[in-house]
Every structure is written in C-alpha cells, then in structure tokens.
Short mmCIF file of N, CA and C in Angstrom, two decimals:
data_model
loop_
_atom_site.label_atom_id
_atom_site.label_comp_id
_atom_site.label_asym_id
_atom_site.label_seq_id
_atom_site.Cartn_x
_atom_site.Cartn_y
_atom_site.Cartn_z
N UNK R 1 100.86 120.56 161.60
CA UNK R 1 101.03 121.03 160.24
C UNK R 1 99.87 121.96 159.92
N UNK R 2 100.14 123.09 159.30
CA UNK R 2 99.12 124.08 158.99
C UNK R 2 98.76 124.00 157.51
N UNK R 3 97.65 123.33 157.20
CA UNK R 3 97.22 123.15 155.82
C UNK R 3 96.18 124.19 155.44
N UNK R 4 96.12 124.51 154.18
CA UNK R 4 95.11 125.43 153.69
C UNK R 4 93.73 124.77 153.73
N UNK R 5 92.69 125.59 153.69
CA UNK R 5 91.32 125.07 153.70
C UNK R 5 91.06 124.20 152.47
N UNK R 6 91.65 124.61 151.31
CA UNK R 6 91.47 123.83 150.09
C UNK R 6 92.08 122.44 150.24
N UNK R 7 93.26 122.39 150.89
CA UNK R 7 93.93 121.11 151.07
C UNK R 7 93.15 120.23 152.03
N UNK R 8 92.63 120.81 153.12
CA UNK R 8 91.82 120.04 154.05
C UNK R 8 90.56 119.51 153.36
N UNK R 9 89.96 120.35 152.52
CA UNK R 9 88.77 119.92 151.79
C UNK R 9 89.12 118.77 150.85
N UNK R 10 90.31 118.86 150.22
CA UNK R 10 90.75 117.79 149.34
C UNK R 10 90.93 116.48 150.10
N UNK R 11 91.53 116.56 151.30
CA UNK R 11 91.70 115.35 152.10
C UNK R 11 90.35 114.72 152.42
N UNK R 12 89.40 115.54 152.83
CA UNK R 12 88.07 115.00 153.15
C UNK R 12 87.45 114.36 151.91
N UNK R 13 87.61 115.02 150.78
CA UNK R 13 87.09 114.50 149.51
C UNK R 13 87.75 113.16 149.19
N UNK R 14 89.06 113.10 149.35
CA UNK R 14 89.83 111.92 149.01
C UNK R 14 89.43 110.74 149.89
N UNK R 15 89.28 110.98 151.19
CA UNK R 15 88.97 109.90 152.10
C UNK R 15 87.50 109.49 152.06
N UNK R 16 86.66 110.30 151.43
CA UNK R 16 85.25 109.96 151.36
C UNK R 16 84.90 109.24 150.06
N UNK R 17 85.85 109.12 149.14
CA UNK R 17 85.58 108.45 147.87
C UNK R 17 85.27 106.98 148.12
N UNK R 18 84.32 106.44 147.38
CA UNK R 18 83.96 105.04 147.57
C UNK R 18 84.39 104.16 146.41
N UNK R 19 84.95 104.74 145.38
CA UNK R 19 85.37 103.93 144.26
C UNK R 19 86.21 104.74 143.30
N UNK R 20 86.30 104.29 142.06
CA UNK R 20 87.15 104.94 141.07
C UNK R 20 86.39 105.96 140.23
N UNK R 21 85.12 106.24 140.56
CA UNK R 21 84.38 107.20 139.77
C UNK R 21 85.08 108.56 139.84
N UNK R 22 85.09 109.28 138.75
CA UNK R 22 85.68 110.61 138.76
C UNK R 22 84.79 111.54 137.96
N UNK R 23 84.94 112.81 138.24
CA UNK R 23 84.18 113.80 137.48
C UNK R 23 85.08 115.00 137.23
N UNK R 24 84.58 115.99 136.55
CA UNK R 24 85.39 117.15 136.18
C UNK R 24 85.95 117.86 137.40
N UNK R 25 85.22 117.87 138.51
CA UNK R 25 85.68 118.56 139.72
C UNK R 25 86.94 117.91 140.29
N UNK R 26 87.14 116.61 140.03
CA UNK R 26 88.32 115.92 140.56
C UNK R 26 89.61 116.55 140.05
N UNK R 27 89.59 117.11 138.84
CA UNK R 27 90.80 117.73 138.30
C UNK R 27 91.23 118.90 139.17
N UNK R 28 90.26 119.67 139.69
CA UNK R 28 90.59 120.81 140.55
C UNK R 28 91.22 120.35 141.85
N UNK R 29 90.80 119.19 142.37
CA UNK R 29 91.30 118.71 143.65
C UNK R 29 92.74 118.21 143.55
N UNK R 30 93.22 117.91 142.36
CA UNK R 30 94.56 117.35 142.22
C UNK R 30 95.65 118.40 142.40
N UNK R 31 95.31 119.68 142.29
CA UNK R 31 96.31 120.74 142.37
C UNK R 31 97.08 120.74 143.69
N UNK R 32 96.42 120.64 144.88
CA UNK R 32 97.20 120.65 146.12
C UNK R 32 98.21 119.52 146.19
N UNK R 33 97.85 118.31 145.72
CA UNK R 33 98.80 117.20 145.77
C UNK R 33 99.95 117.42 144.81
N UNK R 34 99.69 118.03 143.66
CA UNK R 34 100.76 118.29 142.71
C UNK R 34 101.80 119.21 143.33
N UNK R 35 101.37 120.17 144.13
CA UNK R 35 102.33 121.08 144.75
C UNK R 35 103.09 120.41 145.87
N UNK R 36 102.46 119.43 146.52
CA UNK R 36 103.14 118.72 147.61
C UNK R 36 104.09 117.66 147.09
N UNK R 37 103.67 116.95 146.07
CA UNK R 37 104.45 115.83 145.55
C UNK R 37 104.89 116.13 144.13
N UNK R 38 105.81 117.06 144.00
CA UNK R 38 106.31 117.48 142.70
C UNK R 38 107.16 116.38 142.08
N UNK R 39 106.90 116.08 140.82
CA UNK R 39 107.62 114.99 140.14
C UNK R 39 109.11 115.25 140.04
N UNK R 40 109.54 116.50 140.14
CA UNK R 40 110.96 116.81 140.02
C UNK R 40 111.72 116.53 141.32
N UNK R 41 111.00 116.26 142.41
CA UNK R 41 111.67 116.00 143.68
C UNK R 41 112.31 114.61 143.67
N UNK R 42 113.20 114.40 144.63
CA UNK R 42 113.91 113.11 144.71
C UNK R 42 112.91 111.97 144.87
N UNK R 43 113.08 110.93 144.09
CA UNK R 43 112.18 109.78 144.14
C UNK R 43 112.97 108.49 144.39
N UNK R 44 113.99 108.57 145.23
CA UNK R 44 114.85 107.40 145.42
C UNK R 44 114.33 106.46 146.51
N UNK R 45 113.30 106.85 147.24
CA UNK R 45 112.74 105.99 148.27
C UNK R 45 112.24 104.71 147.61
N UNK R 46 112.70 103.58 148.08
CA UNK R 46 112.32 102.30 147.47
C UNK R 46 110.99 101.85 148.06
N UNK R 47 110.01 101.67 147.19
CA UNK R 47 108.70 101.20 147.61
C UNK R 47 108.26 100.06 146.70
N UNK R 48 107.38 99.24 147.23
CA UNK R 48 106.89 98.10 146.47
C UNK R 48 105.46 97.82 146.92
N UNK R 49 104.61 97.43 145.99
CA UNK R 49 103.23 97.08 146.31
C UNK R 49 102.99 95.63 145.91
N UNK R 50 102.39 94.87 146.82
CA UNK R 50 102.03 93.48 146.52
C UNK R 50 100.57 93.27 146.89
N UNK R 51 99.88 92.48 146.09
CA UNK R 51 98.49 92.15 146.42
C UNK R 51 98.29 90.64 146.32
N UNK R 52 97.34 90.17 147.10
CA UNK R 52 96.89 88.79 146.95
C UNK R 52 95.37 88.81 147.02
N UNK R 53 94.76 87.69 147.25
CA UNK R 53 93.30 87.62 147.21
C UNK R 53 92.63 88.51 148.26
N UNK R 54 93.28 88.66 149.42
CA UNK R 54 92.64 89.38 150.53
C UNK R 54 93.29 90.70 150.91
N UNK R 55 94.58 90.87 150.60
CA UNK R 55 95.31 92.02 151.12
C UNK R 55 96.05 92.80 150.04
N UNK R 56 96.30 94.07 150.35
CA UNK R 56 97.19 94.91 149.56
C UNK R 56 98.26 95.41 150.53
N UNK R 57 99.53 95.17 150.22
CA UNK R 57 100.62 95.52 151.11
C UNK R 57 101.59 96.45 150.42
N UNK R 58 101.97 97.51 151.14
CA UNK R 58 102.97 98.46 150.66
C UNK R 58 104.23 98.25 151.50
N UNK R 59 105.37 98.08 150.82
CA UNK R 59 106.65 97.93 151.50
C UNK R 59 107.48 99.19 151.26
N UNK R 60 108.03 99.76 152.33
CA UNK R 60 108.83 100.98 152.24
C UNK R 60 110.18 100.69 152.90
N UNK R 61 111.26 100.88 152.14
CA UNK R 61 112.59 100.69 152.70
C UNK R 61 112.99 101.97 153.42
N UNK R 62 113.23 101.87 154.72
CA UNK R 62 113.58 103.04 155.53
C UNK R 62 114.39 102.58 156.74
N UNK R 63 115.46 103.32 157.07
CA UNK R 63 116.27 102.97 158.24
C UNK R 63 115.50 103.32 159.50
N UNK R 64 115.80 102.61 160.58
CA UNK R 64 115.02 102.74 161.81
C UNK R 64 115.00 104.16 162.37
N UNK R 65 116.12 104.87 162.27
CA UNK R 65 116.17 106.22 162.85
C UNK R 65 115.27 107.21 162.10
N UNK R 66 114.83 106.87 160.87
CA UNK R 66 113.96 107.75 160.10
C UNK R 66 112.48 107.37 160.21
N UNK R 67 112.18 106.31 160.96
CA UNK R 67 110.79 105.87 161.10
C UNK R 67 109.90 106.95 161.70
N UNK R 68 110.43 107.67 162.70
CA UNK R 68 109.62 108.69 163.38
C UNK R 68 109.25 109.85 162.45
N UNK R 69 110.01 110.03 161.36
CA UNK R 69 109.75 111.11 160.43
C UNK R 69 108.95 110.70 159.21
N UNK R 70 108.44 109.46 159.22
CA UNK R 70 107.70 108.96 158.07
C UNK R 70 106.22 109.31 158.20
N UNK R 71 105.65 109.86 157.16
CA UNK R 71 104.23 110.21 157.14
C UNK R 71 103.56 109.45 156.00
N UNK R 72 102.49 108.74 156.31
CA UNK R 72 101.78 107.96 155.30
C UNK R 72 100.31 108.35 155.33
N UNK R 73 99.82 108.86 154.21
CA UNK R 73 98.40 109.18 154.04
C UNK R 73 97.86 108.24 152.96
N UNK R 74 96.57 107.92 153.06
CA UNK R 74 96.01 107.08 151.99
C UNK R 74 94.54 107.37 151.79
N UNK R 75 94.12 107.13 150.57
CA UNK R 75 92.69 107.12 150.24
C UNK R 75 92.35 105.66 150.02
N UNK R 76 91.27 105.39 149.33
CA UNK R 76 90.92 103.99 149.08
C UNK R 76 91.76 103.36 147.98
N UNK R 77 92.51 104.19 147.21
CA UNK R 77 93.28 103.61 146.10
C UNK R 77 94.65 104.26 145.87
N UNK R 78 95.04 105.22 146.71
CA UNK R 78 96.33 105.89 146.55
C UNK R 78 96.99 106.03 147.92
N UNK R 79 98.32 105.85 147.97
CA UNK R 79 99.09 106.05 149.20
C UNK R 79 100.12 107.13 148.93
N UNK R 80 100.20 108.11 149.85
CA UNK R 80 101.20 109.17 149.75
C UNK R 80 102.16 109.00 150.91
N UNK R 81 103.46 108.92 150.61
CA UNK R 81 104.48 108.70 151.62
C UNK R 81 105.42 109.89 151.63
N UNK R 82 105.72 110.41 152.81
CA UNK R 82 106.71 111.47 152.92
C UNK R 82 107.69 111.12 154.02
N UNK R 83 108.97 111.12 153.68
CA UNK R 83 110.03 110.95 154.66
C UNK R 83 110.47 112.35 155.05
N UNK R 84 109.98 112.85 156.18
CA UNK R 84 110.24 114.23 156.58
C UNK R 84 111.70 114.44 156.96
N UNK R 85 112.41 113.37 157.28
CA UNK R 85 113.83 113.48 157.61
C UNK R 85 114.65 113.78 156.37
N UNK R 86 114.41 113.04 155.30
CA UNK R 86 115.19 113.22 154.07
C UNK R 86 114.50 114.14 153.06
N UNK R 87 113.21 114.40 153.26
CA UNK R 87 112.47 115.25 152.33
C UNK R 87 111.93 114.51 151.12
N UNK R 88 112.13 113.19 151.05
CA UNK R 88 111.65 112.42 149.90
C UNK R 88 110.14 112.22 149.99
N UNK R 89 109.48 112.23 148.83
CA UNK R 89 108.04 112.06 148.76
C UNK R 89 107.70 111.09 147.63
N UNK R 90 106.66 110.32 147.83
CA UNK R 90 106.27 109.32 146.84
C UNK R 90 104.76 109.15 146.83
N UNK R 91 104.22 108.96 145.65
CA UNK R 91 102.80 108.67 145.49
C UNK R 91 102.67 107.30 144.83
N UNK R 92 101.90 106.42 145.45
CA UNK R 92 101.69 105.07 144.90
C UNK R 92 100.22 104.88 144.58
N UNK R 93 99.92 104.56 143.34
CA UNK R 93 98.55 104.22 142.96
C UNK R 93 98.39 102.71 143.13
N UNK R 94 97.46 102.32 143.96
CA UNK R 94 97.27 100.91 144.27
C UNK R 94 96.47 100.22 143.18
N UNK R 95 96.74 98.93 142.96
CA UNK R 95 96.01 98.18 141.93
C UNK R 95 94.64 97.69 142.40
N UNK R 96 94.23 98.12 143.60
CA UNK R 96 92.96 97.68 144.16
C UNK R 96 92.46 98.73 145.13
N UNK R 97 91.24 98.56 145.60
CA UNK R 97 90.70 99.42 146.65
C UNK R 97 91.03 98.81 148.00
N UNK R 98 91.31 99.66 149.00
CA UNK R 98 91.62 99.15 150.34
C UNK R 98 90.60 99.69 151.34
N UNK R 99 90.43 98.96 152.43
CA UNK R 99 89.48 99.37 153.48
C UNK R 99 90.20 100.25 154.49
N UNK R 100 89.58 101.39 154.81
CA UNK R 100 90.13 102.26 155.85
C UNK R 100 90.02 101.56 157.20
N UNK R 101 90.97 101.84 158.08
CA UNK R 101 90.91 101.30 159.43
C UNK R 101 91.35 99.86 159.55
N UNK R 102 91.93 99.28 158.50
CA UNK R 102 92.35 97.88 158.56
C UNK R 102 93.86 97.72 158.47
N UNK R 103 94.61 98.80 158.62
CA UNK R 103 96.07 98.74 158.43
C UNK R 103 96.75 97.92 159.53
N UNK R 104 97.69 97.09 159.12
CA UNK R 104 98.57 96.35 160.02
C UNK R 104 99.99 96.73 159.63
N UNK R 105 100.78 97.15 160.62
CA UNK R 105 102.12 97.68 160.33
C UNK R 105 103.17 96.79 160.98
N UNK R 106 104.22 96.49 160.21
CA UNK R 106 105.37 95.73 160.72
C UNK R 106 106.65 96.38 160.23
N UNK R 107 107.72 96.19 161.01
CA UNK R 107 109.03 96.71 160.61
C UNK R 107 110.07 95.63 160.88
N UNK R 108 110.81 95.25 159.84
CA UNK R 108 111.85 94.23 159.97
C UNK R 108 112.87 94.42 158.86
N UNK R 109 114.14 94.32 159.20
CA UNK R 109 115.23 94.41 158.23
C UNK R 109 115.15 95.67 157.36
N UNK R 110 114.93 96.81 158.02
CA UNK R 110 114.86 98.12 157.35
C UNK R 110 113.75 98.19 156.31
N UNK R 111 112.70 97.39 156.50
CA UNK R 111 111.57 97.43 155.58
C UNK R 111 110.28 97.55 156.40
N UNK R 112 109.57 98.65 156.16
CA UNK R 112 108.28 98.87 156.80
C UNK R 112 107.20 98.32 155.88
N UNK R 113 106.32 97.49 156.43
CA UNK R 113 105.22 96.98 155.61
C UNK R 113 103.90 97.43 156.23
N UNK R 114 103.03 97.92 155.38
CA UNK R 114 101.69 98.33 155.80
C UNK R 114 100.71 97.52 154.95
N UNK R 115 99.87 96.74 155.63
CA UNK R 115 98.95 95.84 154.94
C UNK R 115 97.50 96.25 155.23
N UNK R 116 96.72 96.37 154.16
CA UNK R 116 95.30 96.68 154.30
C UNK R 116 94.48 95.54 153.72
N UNK R 117 93.28 95.36 154.27
CA UNK R 117 92.31 94.45 153.65
C UNK R 117 91.84 95.07 152.34
N UNK R 118 91.70 94.25 151.33
CA UNK R 118 91.16 94.73 150.06
C UNK R 118 89.66 94.95 150.21
N UNK R 119 89.16 95.91 149.47
CA UNK R 119 87.73 96.19 149.49
C UNK R 119 87.15 95.82 148.14
N UNK R 120 86.01 95.19 148.18
CA UNK R 120 85.33 94.85 146.93
C UNK R 120 84.66 96.12 146.42
N UNK R 121 84.95 96.47 145.19
CA UNK R 121 84.35 97.65 144.59
C UNK R 121 82.86 97.39 144.39
N UNK R 122 81.99 98.18 145.03
CA UNK R 122 80.56 97.92 144.90
C UNK R 122 80.04 98.10 143.48
N UNK R 123 80.82 98.77 142.62
CA UNK R 123 80.39 99.01 141.25
C UNK R 123 80.74 97.81 140.36
N UNK R 124 81.73 97.03 140.79
CA UNK R 124 82.22 95.92 139.98
C UNK R 124 81.22 94.76 139.99
N UNK R 125 80.93 94.23 138.83
CA UNK R 125 80.01 93.10 138.72
C UNK R 125 80.48 92.20 137.59
N UNK R 126 80.05 90.96 137.63
CA UNK R 126 80.45 89.99 136.61
C UNK R 126 79.30 89.75 135.65
N UNK R 127 79.64 89.63 134.38
CA UNK R 127 78.64 89.30 133.35
C UNK R 127 78.95 87.90 132.85
N UNK R 128 77.99 87.01 132.98
CA UNK R 128 78.16 85.65 132.49
C UNK R 128 77.58 85.55 131.08
N UNK R 129 78.39 85.09 130.15
CA UNK R 129 77.96 84.98 128.76
C UNK R 129 77.71 83.51 128.44
N UNK R 130 76.51 83.23 127.98
CA UNK R 130 76.14 81.88 127.58
C UNK R 130 76.04 81.90 126.06
N UNK R 131 77.02 81.30 125.35
CA UNK R 131 77.05 81.37 123.89
C UNK R 131 75.75 80.94 123.21
N UNK R 132 75.08 79.92 123.76
CA UNK R 132 73.85 79.42 123.14
C UNK R 132 72.77 80.49 123.08
N UNK R 133 72.76 81.40 124.03
CA UNK R 133 71.71 82.42 124.07
C UNK R 133 71.98 83.57 123.11
N UNK R 134 73.16 83.59 122.49
CA UNK R 134 73.51 84.69 121.59
C UNK R 134 73.07 84.44 120.15
N UNK R 135 72.66 83.24 119.85
CA UNK R 135 72.25 82.92 118.47
C UNK R 135 70.74 83.04 118.34
N UNK R 136 70.30 83.39 117.14
CA UNK R 136 68.85 83.54 116.89
C UNK R 136 68.19 82.19 116.72
#
C-alpha cells in the first residue's frame, strides 16, 4: 500500500501515544483517518467490544473467505478495521488502553476475536477521601 508521508507520520504518532492526552496538533492528525474512514461509507460490518479486568476483546463478524482481506490497525485506544473484499470500514474507540504486542487472535463460527491485555494508564491515580480530615 502506498501511503502519503503525512499518513505515515500519523501512524507513527498514533502508535507512539502513551495515553489519552491530546493537544491542538492532534486535530491536524485526524484528517488522514477522516478521508480513509468516511462516515458516509457502509457501516454494516458487525463488531462488538468486550472488556473484563485483564483484557479488551474486539469481535468482528466475517465469513472465512473474507479473512484474507481483513486489515486491522490499532493504537492504544482505537481499532480501525477494513474489509478490503467488501470495502467496509469501521473505527472502534476502545473503553480502555491496550498493550501493543499482546494480541491473541481466534476464529470460530464466522466470528474473529482479537484480544489484547489491558494497559494501566500511567496518568490514572486514585484519591482516597477521609471525611474526618475534611472538617476544621
């Protein structure tokens, strides 16, 4: 596939993100994806996301003969799916961060499942409130 330099730069940017922080420059990076995954395109591909304590799993309904034409890209919090056979494209925003390099893939009953280990957001922290300490 022959991608533009801007698109390649966006991919590197996307895969190097470590959390949900965003800045004004992120708006500029969204343009290549908008042109690839236009909202007006067919969105009939059935997808589902499930999470538990340790994993985030994406389920994609696809017939076996179309598996070879399936393209899945992901960042730490978004998955982009393209069925090159049918031309369908889908963007899924995950409810958690996932670890790169931890994908496990299974296919059964026309359902492809891709499971990643969840990643703890290094920015996330817990605040414990002790009511007694709040009074003068």
